[in-house]
Each structure stands twice: as structure tokens, then as C-alpha cells.
Short mmCIF file of C-alpha atoms in Angstrom, two decimals:
data_model
loop_
_atom_site.label_atom_id
_atom_site.label_comp_id
_atom_site.label_asym_id
_atom_site.label_seq_id
_atom_site.Cartn_x
_atom_site.Cartn_y
_atom_site.Cartn_z
CA MET A 1 0.01 -0.36 -0.18
CA VAL A 2 2.98 2.45 0.43
CA ALA A 3 4.93 2.02 -2.51
CA VAL A 4 0.89 2.78 -4.18
CA VAL A 5 0.39 6.03 -1.79
CA ARG A 6 4.50 6.92 -3.53
CA GLN A 7 3.95 5.94 -7.11
CA GLU A 8 0.79 7.96 -7.33
CA ARG A 9 2.23 10.84 -5.66
CA ALA A 10 5.04 10.06 -8.06
CA VAL A 11 3.15 10.81 -10.67
CA ARG A 12 0.91 13.84 -9.29
CA THR A 13 4.32 15.44 -8.98
CA ARG A 14 5.30 14.72 -11.86
CA ARG A 15 2.21 15.80 -14.06
CA LEU A 16 2.29 19.12 -12.21
CA ILE A 17 5.72 19.91 -13.53
CA LEU A 18 4.41 19.29 -16.44
CA GLU A 19 1.82 21.62 -16.69
CA ALA A 20 4.65 24.03 -14.60
CA ALA A 21 6.68 24.04 -17.55
CA ALA A 22 4.68 23.86 -20.25
CA SER A 23 3.38 27.28 -19.47
CA VAL A 24 6.98 28.34 -19.21
CA PHE A 25 8.27 27.32 -22.74
CA ASP A 26 4.56 28.14 -24.17
CA GLU A 27 5.94 32.03 -22.21
CA PHE A 28 9.57 31.75 -23.02
CA GLY A 29 10.21 29.44 -25.64
CA TYR A 30 13.03 26.70 -25.03
CA GLU A 31 15.98 29.53 -25.09
CA GLY A 32 13.86 31.76 -22.07
CA ALA A 33 12.91 28.92 -20.07
CA THR A 34 14.38 27.86 -16.95
CA ILE A 35 14.70 25.05 -13.85
CA GLY A 36 14.36 28.00 -11.90
CA GLU A 37 10.65 29.31 -12.99
CA VAL A 38 9.55 25.40 -13.51
CA VAL A 39 10.54 25.13 -10.44
CA ALA A 40 8.24 27.78 -9.36
CA ARG A 41 5.25 27.64 -10.85
CA ALA A 42 4.93 23.97 -9.50
CA GLY A 43 5.36 24.74 -6.02
CA VAL A 44 8.12 21.77 -5.78
CA THR A 45 11.70 21.74 -4.59
CA ARG A 46 14.43 21.57 -8.13
CA GLY A 47 15.60 18.39 -6.52
CA ALA A 48 11.78 17.10 -8.11
CA VAL A 49 12.42 18.30 -11.11
CA TYR A 50 15.53 15.99 -11.09
CA PHE A 51 14.78 13.76 -9.87
CA HIS A 52 12.33 13.02 -13.09
CA PHE A 53 13.67 15.17 -15.42
CA ALA A 54 17.67 14.95 -15.68
CA SER A 55 17.71 18.19 -17.85
CA LYS A 56 15.85 21.00 -19.33
CA ARG A 57 16.43 18.93 -22.82
CA ASP A 58 14.63 16.11 -21.45
CA LEU A 59 11.92 18.41 -19.94
CA ALA A 60 10.67 19.51 -23.35
CA GLN A 61 11.13 16.33 -24.45
CA GLY A 62 8.75 15.57 -21.98
CA VAL A 63 6.12 17.94 -22.85
CA VAL A 64 5.74 17.02 -25.91
CA GLU A 65 5.71 13.64 -25.27
CA GLU A 66 2.67 14.27 -22.90
CA GLN A 67 0.99 14.84 -25.46
CA PHE A 68 0.66 11.19 -26.62
CA VAL A 69 -0.43 9.92 -23.58
CA GLN A 70 -3.73 12.09 -22.34
CA ASP A 71 -7.29 10.28 -22.92
CA GLY A 72 -7.97 11.61 -26.70
CA VAL A 73 -10.52 10.83 -29.66
CA PRO A 74 -12.67 8.24 -28.60
CA GLU A 75 -12.68 5.09 -31.54
CA ARG A 76 -14.63 5.10 -34.47
CA VAL A 77 -16.08 2.64 -37.21
CA CYS A 78 -15.13 5.42 -39.89
CA LYS A 79 -11.66 5.42 -39.11
CA LEU A 80 -11.70 8.46 -41.82
CA GLN A 81 -13.96 10.77 -38.87
CA GLU A 82 -11.75 9.46 -36.09
CA PHE A 83 -9.32 11.41 -38.54
CA VAL A 84 -11.05 14.43 -38.24
CA ASP A 85 -12.00 14.43 -35.42
CA THR A 86 -8.44 14.45 -34.22
CA GLY A 87 -7.24 17.43 -35.58
CA MET A 88 -10.45 18.94 -34.47
CA VAL A 89 -9.49 17.90 -31.26
CA VAL A 90 -6.34 19.29 -30.69
CA ALA A 91 -7.56 22.43 -32.33
CA TYR A 92 -10.05 23.20 -29.95
CA LEU A 93 -7.29 22.00 -26.72
CA MET A 94 -4.83 24.14 -28.43
CA PRO A 95 -6.13 27.53 -27.29
CA ARG A 96 -6.36 26.03 -24.16
CA ASP A 97 -4.54 23.24 -23.21
CA PRO A 98 -0.54 25.25 -22.16
CA LEU A 99 1.33 20.99 -22.91
CA LEU A 100 -0.91 21.38 -27.26
CA SER A 101 0.81 25.23 -26.95
CA ALA A 102 4.13 24.95 -25.70
CA GLY A 103 4.08 21.10 -27.82
CA ALA A 104 3.90 23.71 -30.80
CA ARG A 105 6.29 25.76 -29.94
CA LEU A 106 9.12 23.75 -29.15
CA SER A 107 8.49 21.54 -31.86
CA LEU A 108 8.10 25.01 -34.11
CA GLY A 109 11.65 26.70 -32.67
CA GLN A 110 14.14 26.63 -34.52
CA ASP A 111 15.93 26.87 -30.76
CA VAL A 112 15.20 23.98 -30.47
CA PHE A 113 13.61 22.21 -32.90
CA ASP A 114 16.89 19.59 -33.93
CA ASP A 115 17.53 18.82 -30.83
CA LEU A 116 13.93 17.74 -30.16
CA GLY A 117 14.65 16.35 -33.95
CA GLY A 118 11.38 17.50 -34.65
CA GLY A 119 9.16 17.59 -31.76
CA ALA A 120 5.48 16.95 -31.88
CA ILE A 121 5.64 16.79 -35.40
CA PRO A 122 6.59 13.45 -36.39
CA GLY A 123 4.67 11.11 -33.15
CA TRP A 124 1.14 13.68 -35.35
CA ILE A 125 2.43 12.10 -38.48
CA SER A 126 2.80 9.12 -37.34
CA ARG A 127 -0.75 8.51 -35.92
CA LEU A 128 -2.54 10.21 -38.73
CA GLU A 129 -0.87 7.63 -41.08
CA ALA A 130 -1.69 4.54 -38.91
CA LEU A 131 -5.67 6.42 -38.84
CA LEU A 132 -5.41 6.18 -42.97
CA VAL A 133 -4.20 2.61 -43.14
CA ALA A 134 -7.00 1.49 -41.04
CA ALA A 135 -9.23 3.73 -42.87
CA GLY A 136 -7.83 2.58 -46.61
CA GLU A 137 -8.72 -1.52 -44.99
CA ARG A 138 -12.27 -0.47 -44.60
CA GLY A 139 -12.79 1.43 -48.50
CA GLU A 140 -13.02 5.15 -46.38
CA LEU A 141 -9.86 5.75 -49.42
CA LEU A 142 -9.92 6.77 -52.82
CA PRO A 143 -8.03 4.80 -54.55
CA HIS A 144 -4.92 7.50 -55.73
CA VAL A 145 -4.99 7.95 -51.93
CA VAL A 146 -1.02 6.79 -50.16
CA PRO A 147 -1.64 6.97 -46.10
CA ALA A 148 2.24 8.06 -45.64
CA ASP A 149 1.82 10.75 -47.91
CA THR A 150 -0.96 12.26 -47.26
CA ALA A 151 -0.63 12.12 -42.92
CA TRP A 152 2.29 13.82 -43.88
CA LEU A 153 0.68 16.64 -46.72
CA VAL A 154 -1.94 17.30 -44.04
CA THR A 155 0.18 17.38 -40.84
CA ALA A 156 2.07 19.91 -42.15
CA ALA A 157 -1.42 22.33 -43.48
CA TRP A 158 -2.77 22.03 -40.42
CA THR A 159 0.94 23.33 -39.40
CA GLY A 160 0.25 25.62 -41.43
CA VAL A 161 -3.36 27.29 -40.23
CA GLN A 162 -2.20 26.88 -36.47
CA ILE A 163 0.86 29.26 -37.46
CA GLN A 164 -1.22 31.47 -39.21
CA SER A 165 -4.34 31.51 -36.84
CA GLN A 166 -1.59 32.11 -33.67
CA LYS A 167 -0.15 35.21 -35.84
CA LEU A 168 -3.10 36.46 -36.77
CA SER A 169 -6.36 35.94 -34.56
CA GLY A 170 -4.17 34.41 -31.36
CA ARG A 171 -5.58 31.44 -32.04
CA ALA A 172 -8.56 32.51 -31.86
CA ASP A 173 -10.42 31.28 -35.09
CA LEU A 174 -8.49 28.52 -34.90
CA GLU A 175 -11.10 25.71 -34.29
CA ARG A 176 -12.95 27.67 -37.84
CA ARG A 177 -9.28 27.31 -39.75
CA ALA A 178 -9.13 23.77 -39.34
CA ALA A 179 -12.16 23.65 -40.04
CA GLY A 180 -11.58 24.83 -43.47
CA LEU A 181 -8.54 22.90 -44.00
CA PHE A 182 -10.81 19.49 -43.97
CA GLN A 183 -13.66 20.53 -46.02
CA HIS A 184 -11.48 21.72 -48.43
CA LEU A 185 -9.54 18.51 -47.76
CA MET A 186 -11.53 15.24 -47.17
CA PRO A 187 -13.10 14.96 -50.30
CA SER A 188 -9.33 14.52 -52.80
CA ILE A 189 -9.39 11.69 -50.08
CA ALA A 190 -12.68 10.16 -49.16
CA VAL A 191 -15.26 8.27 -51.47
CA PRO A 192 -18.35 9.92 -51.56
CA GLY A 193 -20.42 7.20 -49.30
CA VAL A 194 -17.96 8.32 -46.62
CA LEU A 195 -17.25 11.60 -47.63
CA GLY A 196 -21.20 12.71 -46.89
CA SER A 197 -21.14 11.04 -43.39
CA LEU A 198 -18.32 12.79 -42.04
CA GLN A 199 -18.76 15.83 -39.55
CA MET A 200 -15.99 18.27 -40.49
CA GLY A 201 -17.77 21.87 -38.62
CA PRO A 202 -15.72 24.42 -36.37
CA ASP A 203 -17.56 23.19 -32.85
CA ARG A 204 -16.52 19.25 -33.12
CA GLY A 205 -13.77 19.75 -31.21
CA ALA A 206 -15.65 20.42 -27.69
CA GLN A 207 -18.15 18.08 -28.54
CA VAL A 208 -15.72 15.67 -29.17
CA VAL A 209 -14.07 16.47 -25.87
CA ALA A 210 -17.56 17.16 -24.48
CA GLU A 211 -18.19 12.77 -25.56
CA VAL A 212 -14.42 11.88 -23.82
CA ALA A 213 -15.33 14.22 -20.45
CA ALA A 214 -19.17 12.26 -20.43
CA ALA A 215 -17.76 9.05 -20.66
CA ARG A 216 -14.96 9.16 -18.10
CA ALA A 217 -17.54 10.51 -15.70
CA ALA A 218 -19.92 7.72 -16.94
CA THR A 219 -17.08 4.90 -15.93
CA GLU A 220 -15.68 6.90 -12.65
CA GLY A 221 -19.00 6.64 -11.10
CA ALA A 222 -19.75 3.19 -11.92
CA GLY A 223 -16.37 2.80 -10.00
CA ALA A 224 -17.17 4.52 -6.57
CA GLN A 225 -20.45 2.38 -6.92
CA GLY A 226 -19.07 -0.31 -7.20
CA GLY A 227 -16.42 0.36 -4.71
CA THR A 228 -19.70 1.09 -2.45
CA GLN A 229 -21.30 -2.50 -3.18
CA ASP A 230 -17.22 -3.59 -2.75
CA GLY A 231 -17.54 -2.18 0.85
CA ALA A 232 -20.41 -2.87 1.60
CA ARG A 233 -20.54 -6.41 1.11
CA SER A 234 -17.75 -7.24 2.35
CA ALA A 235 -19.27 -4.98 6.03
CA ALA A 236 -21.73 -7.76 5.36
CA ARG A 237 -19.36 -10.36 5.43
CA ALA A 238 -18.25 -9.07 8.70
CA VAL A 239 -21.47 -8.99 10.39
CA ALA A 240 -22.00 -11.81 9.05
CA ASP A 241 -18.81 -13.94 10.18
CA GLU A 242 -18.71 -11.64 13.75
CA VAL A 243 -22.66 -13.36 14.04
CA GLY A 244 -21.45 -17.10 13.27
CA VAL A 245 -23.53 -16.66 9.77
CA GLY A 246 -22.60 -18.41 7.13
#
């Protein structure tokens, strides 16, 4: 039990450090960020930071990688809908989640690009390619579509939309611009029967995030109810044992 508690505490501390680091990297960039500022924002000791991350580079890498371990997009029967949802969820979260925002800055910043090997970009290309491969296996793709090439191009186009939205509106129009991107690109990717069913509106990201939150709440509620029932059964059994029943 003690080991479990310590492990849970370590996970929480690591997450706290990553969130603080994300806000620092997003505000100052890689070169301007300092471990001292991360320590101050996280409210932990410098030793705690170095226990989890050996250097500023490791900390930046952790911020980039964390976006791939968070709850993402629900699995869909239609893989092209899952493909669109992936982009629209990121568009919704980018202005709201410092980890995503910092990951974008670290991935695109010239002062750190080579050091982090492209940052999050290879990971997003790989994720989209896997979805396109699955879509092809289900007959959702037009015959000319090559998943690896399309994933590369869509990632590049989405990145350009994100940069331009950041420059011109502080990402205020990112969801609308991302929706426009998919509405322009998907007719060249999806077979007509699938294209007509795709949901690609500007509010799609918010809808999917709400869906994930509702599913998580339902799961946690079921778990809590199960725990209560288990506790009640244990208590009942203890009483039965006490009075010699069973």
C-alpha cells in the first residue's frame, strides 16, 4: 500500500512539473525558459524536478511527449471520422491546454527543433498515417491516396493553419480554420459514401471533448458505485462472521 501511494504521488508530481514547464516554455520559448521558473510555478523543489527530468532538454521532451498519453479521440467505426476528430480536438484544445500549446512552440521553434528531433511533428504524422491505413482497409479512401504521403501533407497543412491563426488572431479562429482545412481536403481523400457522413464543423472538437469527458465521468461513477457495493458486501460479511452466520 505504501508503495502504491508513493507511486501515485510521483505520478501527480511529474504531471504538476510538466504542466508548469509547459506554461514556462509557452511563455518564454526553449532558450528563455529556466528550471528555476519551473520550480517556482510547480511549487516543488529543484530536486523533485531533477528526480523526474535530468535536464531542461529532457523536460522539454517530456512536454512534447505528454500530449500523446492524454485521453484523445474515441475509436470510431469510420476511421476517417476519427482522422478528422483528431485534428479538430487539437484545434479545440490548443488555445486551452498549455501542454499542447507549448508542444507546438517547442516543435516549431528554430532554437530547439534539431535538439528535439522535430518535436511532436513525427508523432502526429505517425498517428494520422495509422488512421489512414485503417481507413484504407475499410474501403474509405479513394484509390490514389497513399497514407504516408497524405499524413505528411495534412500535418504540414494543419501546422500552417495553426501558425497563421496564431499570428493573425491569437488562435481565436483556429477551430473555424481547421474545419475549413478538412472541408477542403477530405473530398480528395474520402470515397463519396463516406464523405457525406463526415462531421467537420467548427464545433466538432468541442463535441468530441465533451463526449470523452462524459464517458470518463460515467466510468468513474460506475467505479465508485462498484467500490461502495464491494464495501457494503465486505461489511455485511464481517457482520455475518461476527455472529457466526455462514
